[in-house]
């Protein structure tokens, strides 16, 4: 396989540490202009077998010209907006980690049209949460009531709207600071609400998925809980994830979710 990766930030670098034993002949990484030198330096800390197969480019034209077999996006909403349609139109399947970008209905429609044009697929990994299979299975029955609760340490919410009104450094109690739809959460908290977006797309949609976001000083990682009531089933899921070492906003499980998509692409069995 020739693997394409968009972004070489926290998720991208964590992912590289897990690729050594996979049957990947080449890796082409798209980084932002001006980030090439830093990326090459950071590659030195990666497994040598992976580093030797890796090439960096800093523009979408060069990235498409490399003709990857499979592309993984790990770079945030802007990367989905700027590069997603071109990759799908070129006929290459794209794993979208920054699922919250699809809360933009215009972008969603553009990407779906691009995928159809290129006869490619946009793959949405479960990331830090589980149970998307049963949600997607039950969704056609309709009348789905889905509530999601996302809890992270206060520092995970730094740089978000709540930080403008609350001193997160001194917060000493559990604070529910956001209640709204998955669309509103994904737009207001783009780096923290990809789980809510994934649940919404698997289930009843962005505007019918209810979201509560919570800062908890006692939290040691990122917790995700959701409750579903449908005509066919009632269930709840509660997951406590370890945060990634490089970014407290991201669960390490997200990296392994991306790894699963790559392994499923390579192996004789996909699960």
Coordinates of C-alpha atoms in Angstrom, one line a residue:
X1 CA 0.0 0.0 0.0
X2 CA 1.0 3.6 -0.6
X3 CA -0.5 5.5 2.3
X4 CA -1.3 9.2 2.2
X5 CA -1.5 11.1 5.4
X6 CA -2.8 14.7 5.8
X7 CA -1.1 16.4 8.7
X8 CA 1.8 15.5 10.9
X9 CA 0.6 16.9 14.2
X10 CA -0.3 14.9 17.4
X11 CA -2.5 12.2 15.8
X12 CA -0.2 11.9 12.7
X13 CA 2.9 11.4 14.8
X14 CA 1.3 9.0 17.2
X15 CA 0.0 7.0 14.2
X16 CA 3.5 6.8 12.7
X17 CA 4.7 5.0 15.9
X18 CA 2.3 2.2 15.1
X19 CA 3.0 1.6 11.4
X20 CA 6.3 -0.3 11.5
X21 CA 4.9 -3.8 11.2
X22 CA 2.3 -3.0 8.5
X23 CA 2.7 -3.8 4.8
X24 CA 3.0 -0.2 3.7
X25 CA 5.5 0.3 0.9
X26 CA 5.3 4.2 0.8
X27 CA 3.9 7.0 2.9
X28 CA 3.3 10.5 1.6
X29 CA 2.5 13.2 4.1
X30 CA 0.9 16.5 3.3
X31 CA 2.0 19.3 5.6
X32 CA 1.3 23.0 5.7
X33 CA 3.6 25.3 3.8
X34 CA 6.5 26.3 6.0
X35 CA 6.3 23.1 8.1
X36 CA 8.4 20.8 5.9
X37 CA 11.7 21.3 7.7
X38 CA 10.2 20.8 11.2
X39 CA 8.4 17.7 9.9
X40 CA 11.6 16.2 8.6
X41 CA 13.3 16.8 11.9
X42 CA 10.4 15.2 13.8
X43 CA 10.6 12.2 11.5
X44 CA 14.0 11.3 13.0
X45 CA 12.2 10.2 16.2
X46 CA 10.0 7.8 14.4
X47 CA 10.8 4.1 13.8
X48 CA 13.5 3.9 11.1
X49 CA 11.6 1.5 9.0
X50 CA 8.7 3.9 8.8
X51 CA 10.9 7.0 8.3
X52 CA 12.7 5.5 5.4
X53 CA 9.4 5.0 3.5
X54 CA 8.1 8.6 4.2
X55 CA 8.1 11.6 1.9
X56 CA 6.7 15.0 2.8
X57 CA 5.0 17.4 0.4
X58 CA 3.5 20.9 1.2
X59 CA 0.9 21.3 -1.5
X60 CA -2.2 19.4 -2.6
X61 CA -1.0 19.2 -6.3
X62 CA 2.2 17.3 -5.2
X63 CA 0.1 15.2 -2.8
X64 CA -2.3 14.1 -5.6
X65 CA 0.5 13.6 -8.0
X66 CA 2.0 11.0 -5.6
X67 CA -1.0 8.8 -6.2
X68 CA -1.6 7.3 -2.8
X69 CA -3.8 4.2 -2.6
X70 CA -5.5 5.3 0.6
X71 CA -5.6 8.6 2.5
X72 CA -6.0 9.5 6.2
X73 CA -6.8 13.0 7.3
X74 CA -5.5 13.9 10.8
X75 CA -5.2 17.7 10.5
X76 CA -8.5 19.3 11.5
X77 CA -11.5 20.9 10.0
X78 CA -9.6 23.2 7.6
X79 CA -7.9 20.2 6.0
X80 CA -11.2 18.5 5.3
X81 CA -12.5 21.7 3.8
X82 CA -9.3 22.5 1.7
X83 CA -8.4 19.0 0.5
X84 CA -11.2 16.5 1.0
X85 CA -13.1 17.1 -2.3
X86 CA -9.9 17.0 -4.5
X87 CA -8.9 13.7 -3.0
X88 CA -12.3 12.1 -3.3
X89 CA -12.7 13.3 -6.9
X90 CA -9.3 11.7 -7.7
X91 CA -10.9 8.3 -6.9
X92 CA -9.0 7.7 -3.6
X93 CA -10.9 6.7 -0.4
X94 CA -10.5 9.2 2.4
X95 CA -10.6 8.5 6.2
X96 CA -11.9 11.7 7.8
X97 CA -10.8 12.0 11.5
X98 CA -12.1 15.6 11.8
X99 CA -15.7 14.5 11.5
X100 CA -17.1 17.6 13.0
X101 CA -16.2 19.5 9.8
X102 CA -19.2 17.7 8.2
X103 CA -21.6 19.8 10.4
X104 CA -21.2 22.3 7.6
X105 CA -24.0 21.1 5.4
X106 CA -22.5 22.8 2.3
X107 CA -19.2 21.0 2.8
X108 CA -20.9 17.7 3.5
X109 CA -22.8 18.0 0.2
X110 CA -19.7 18.9 -1.6
X111 CA -17.8 15.9 -0.3
X112 CA -20.6 13.5 -1.0
X113 CA -20.8 14.8 -4.6
X114 CA -17.0 14.5 -4.9
X115 CA -17.0 11.0 -3.7
X116 CA -19.7 10.0 -6.2
X117 CA -17.8 11.7 -9.0
X118 CA -14.6 9.9 -8.1
X119 CA -16.3 6.6 -7.2
X120 CA -14.5 6.9 -3.9
X121 CA -15.6 6.5 -0.3
X122 CA -15.4 8.9 2.7
X123 CA -14.7 6.7 5.7
X124 CA -15.7 8.0 9.1
X125 CA -13.9 6.2 11.9
X126 CA -15.4 5.9 15.4
X127 CA -12.5 7.7 16.9
X128 CA -12.8 7.8 20.7
X129 CA -16.2 6.2 20.9
X130 CA -17.8 2.9 20.2
X131 CA -21.2 1.5 19.1
X132 CA -21.5 3.4 15.8
X133 CA -22.5 0.1 14.1
X134 CA -25.6 -0.4 16.2
X135 CA -26.5 3.3 15.9
X136 CA -26.3 3.2 12.1
X137 CA -28.2 -0.1 12.1
X138 CA -31.1 1.3 14.1
X139 CA -31.2 4.7 12.4
X140 CA -33.5 3.7 9.5
X141 CA -36.2 2.8 12.0
X142 CA -36.5 6.5 12.9
X143 CA -37.8 8.1 16.1
X144 CA -34.3 8.0 17.6
X145 CA -33.5 10.0 20.8
X146 CA -29.8 10.4 21.3
X147 CA -28.0 12.3 24.1
X148 CA -24.3 12.6 24.3
X149 CA -22.2 13.8 27.3
X150 CA -18.5 14.7 26.8
X151 CA -16.3 15.2 29.8
X152 CA -12.7 16.4 29.8
X153 CA -10.3 18.1 32.2
X154 CA -10.5 21.9 32.2
X155 CA -7.2 22.3 30.4
X156 CA -8.7 20.3 27.4
X157 CA -11.1 23.2 26.9
X158 CA -8.4 25.9 26.7
X159 CA -8.8 28.1 23.6
X160 CA -12.5 27.3 23.3
X161 CA -15.5 29.7 23.9
X162 CA -15.9 28.5 27.5
X163 CA -12.3 29.8 28.3
X164 CA -13.5 33.3 27.5
X165 CA -15.9 33.3 30.4
X166 CA -14.5 30.8 32.9
X167 CA -11.0 30.6 34.5
X168 CA -10.2 27.0 33.6
X169 CA -7.0 27.1 35.6
X170 CA -8.8 27.6 38.9
X171 CA -12.0 25.7 38.2
X172 CA -12.7 23.5 41.3
X173 CA -16.1 21.9 40.4
X174 CA -17.8 20.0 37.7
X175 CA -19.1 22.5 35.1
X176 CA -21.7 21.8 32.4
X177 CA -20.9 24.7 30.1
X178 CA -22.6 23.7 26.8
X179 CA -26.0 22.2 25.9
X180 CA -27.2 22.2 22.4
X181 CA -27.2 20.2 19.2
X182 CA -24.4 18.2 17.7
X183 CA -24.2 20.7 14.9
X184 CA -23.8 23.6 17.3
X185 CA -21.2 21.7 19.3
X186 CA -19.1 20.8 16.3
X187 CA -19.1 24.4 15.1
X188 CA -18.3 26.0 18.4
X189 CA -15.9 23.3 19.7
X190 CA -14.3 22.0 16.5
X191 CA -11.3 20.3 18.2
X192 CA -13.5 18.7 21.0
X193 CA -16.7 17.6 19.4
X194 CA -15.8 15.0 16.7
X195 CA -17.4 12.3 18.8
X196 CA -20.7 14.2 18.9
X197 CA -20.5 14.6 15.1
X198 CA -19.7 10.9 14.6
X199 CA -22.7 9.9 16.7
X200 CA -24.9 12.3 14.9
X201 CA -24.0 11.0 11.5
X202 CA -24.4 7.4 12.5
X203 CA -27.7 8.1 14.3
X204 CA -30.4 10.7 14.0
X205 CA -28.5 13.6 12.4
X206 CA -26.7 16.8 13.6
X207 CA -29.9 18.7 14.6
X208 CA -31.5 15.8 16.5
X209 CA -28.5 14.7 18.6
X210 CA -28.4 16.5 22.0
X211 CA -25.0 17.3 23.4
X212 CA -23.7 18.3 26.8
X213 CA -20.1 19.3 27.3
X214 CA -18.5 19.2 30.7
X215 CA -15.2 20.3 32.3
X216 CA -14.3 18.3 35.4
X217 CA -11.1 19.0 37.5
X218 CA -11.1 15.4 38.7
X219 CA -11.1 14.0 35.2
X220 CA -7.8 12.2 34.4
X221 CA -8.8 11.5 30.7
X222 CA -11.6 12.1 28.3
X223 CA -14.9 10.4 29.0
X224 CA -17.8 9.9 26.5
X225 CA -21.3 8.8 27.5
X226 CA -24.3 8.5 25.3
X227 CA -27.9 7.3 25.8
X228 CA -30.1 6.0 23.0
X229 CA -33.8 5.3 22.9
X230 CA -35.3 4.0 19.7
X231 CA -38.3 1.8 18.8
X232 CA -36.0 -1.1 18.4
X233 CA -33.6 -0.8 21.3
X234 CA -32.5 1.2 24.3
X235 CA -28.9 1.3 25.5
X236 CA -26.2 3.5 26.9
X237 CA -22.4 3.5 26.4
X238 CA -19.9 4.9 28.8
X239 CA -16.2 5.1 27.8
X240 CA -13.3 6.5 29.7
X241 CA -10.3 7.2 27.4
X242 CA -6.7 8.0 28.2
X243 CA -5.7 11.3 26.6
X244 CA -3.0 11.4 24.0
X245 CA 0.4 12.4 25.4
X246 CA 0.8 15.2 22.9
X247 CA -2.7 16.7 23.1
X248 CA -5.1 16.6 26.1
X249 CA -8.0 17.3 23.7
X250 CA -7.5 14.0 21.9
X251 CA -8.1 10.5 23.2
X252 CA -5.4 8.0 22.4
X253 CA -8.1 5.7 21.2
X254 CA -8.6 8.0 18.2
X255 CA -5.2 7.1 17.0
X256 CA -5.9 3.4 17.3
X257 CA -9.2 3.9 15.5
X258 CA -7.3 5.3 12.5
X259 CA -4.9 2.3 12.7
X260 CA -7.8 0.0 12.6
X261 CA -9.0 1.6 9.3
X262 CA -5.6 1.1 7.8
X263 CA -5.3 -2.5 9.0
X264 CA -8.8 -3.3 7.7
X265 CA -7.7 -1.9 4.3
X266 CA -4.6 -4.1 4.3
X267 CA -6.0 -7.4 5.7
X268 CA -8.1 -10.2 4.4
X269 CA -10.7 -9.5 7.1
X270 CA -12.2 -6.2 8.1
X271 CA -13.8 -5.8 11.5

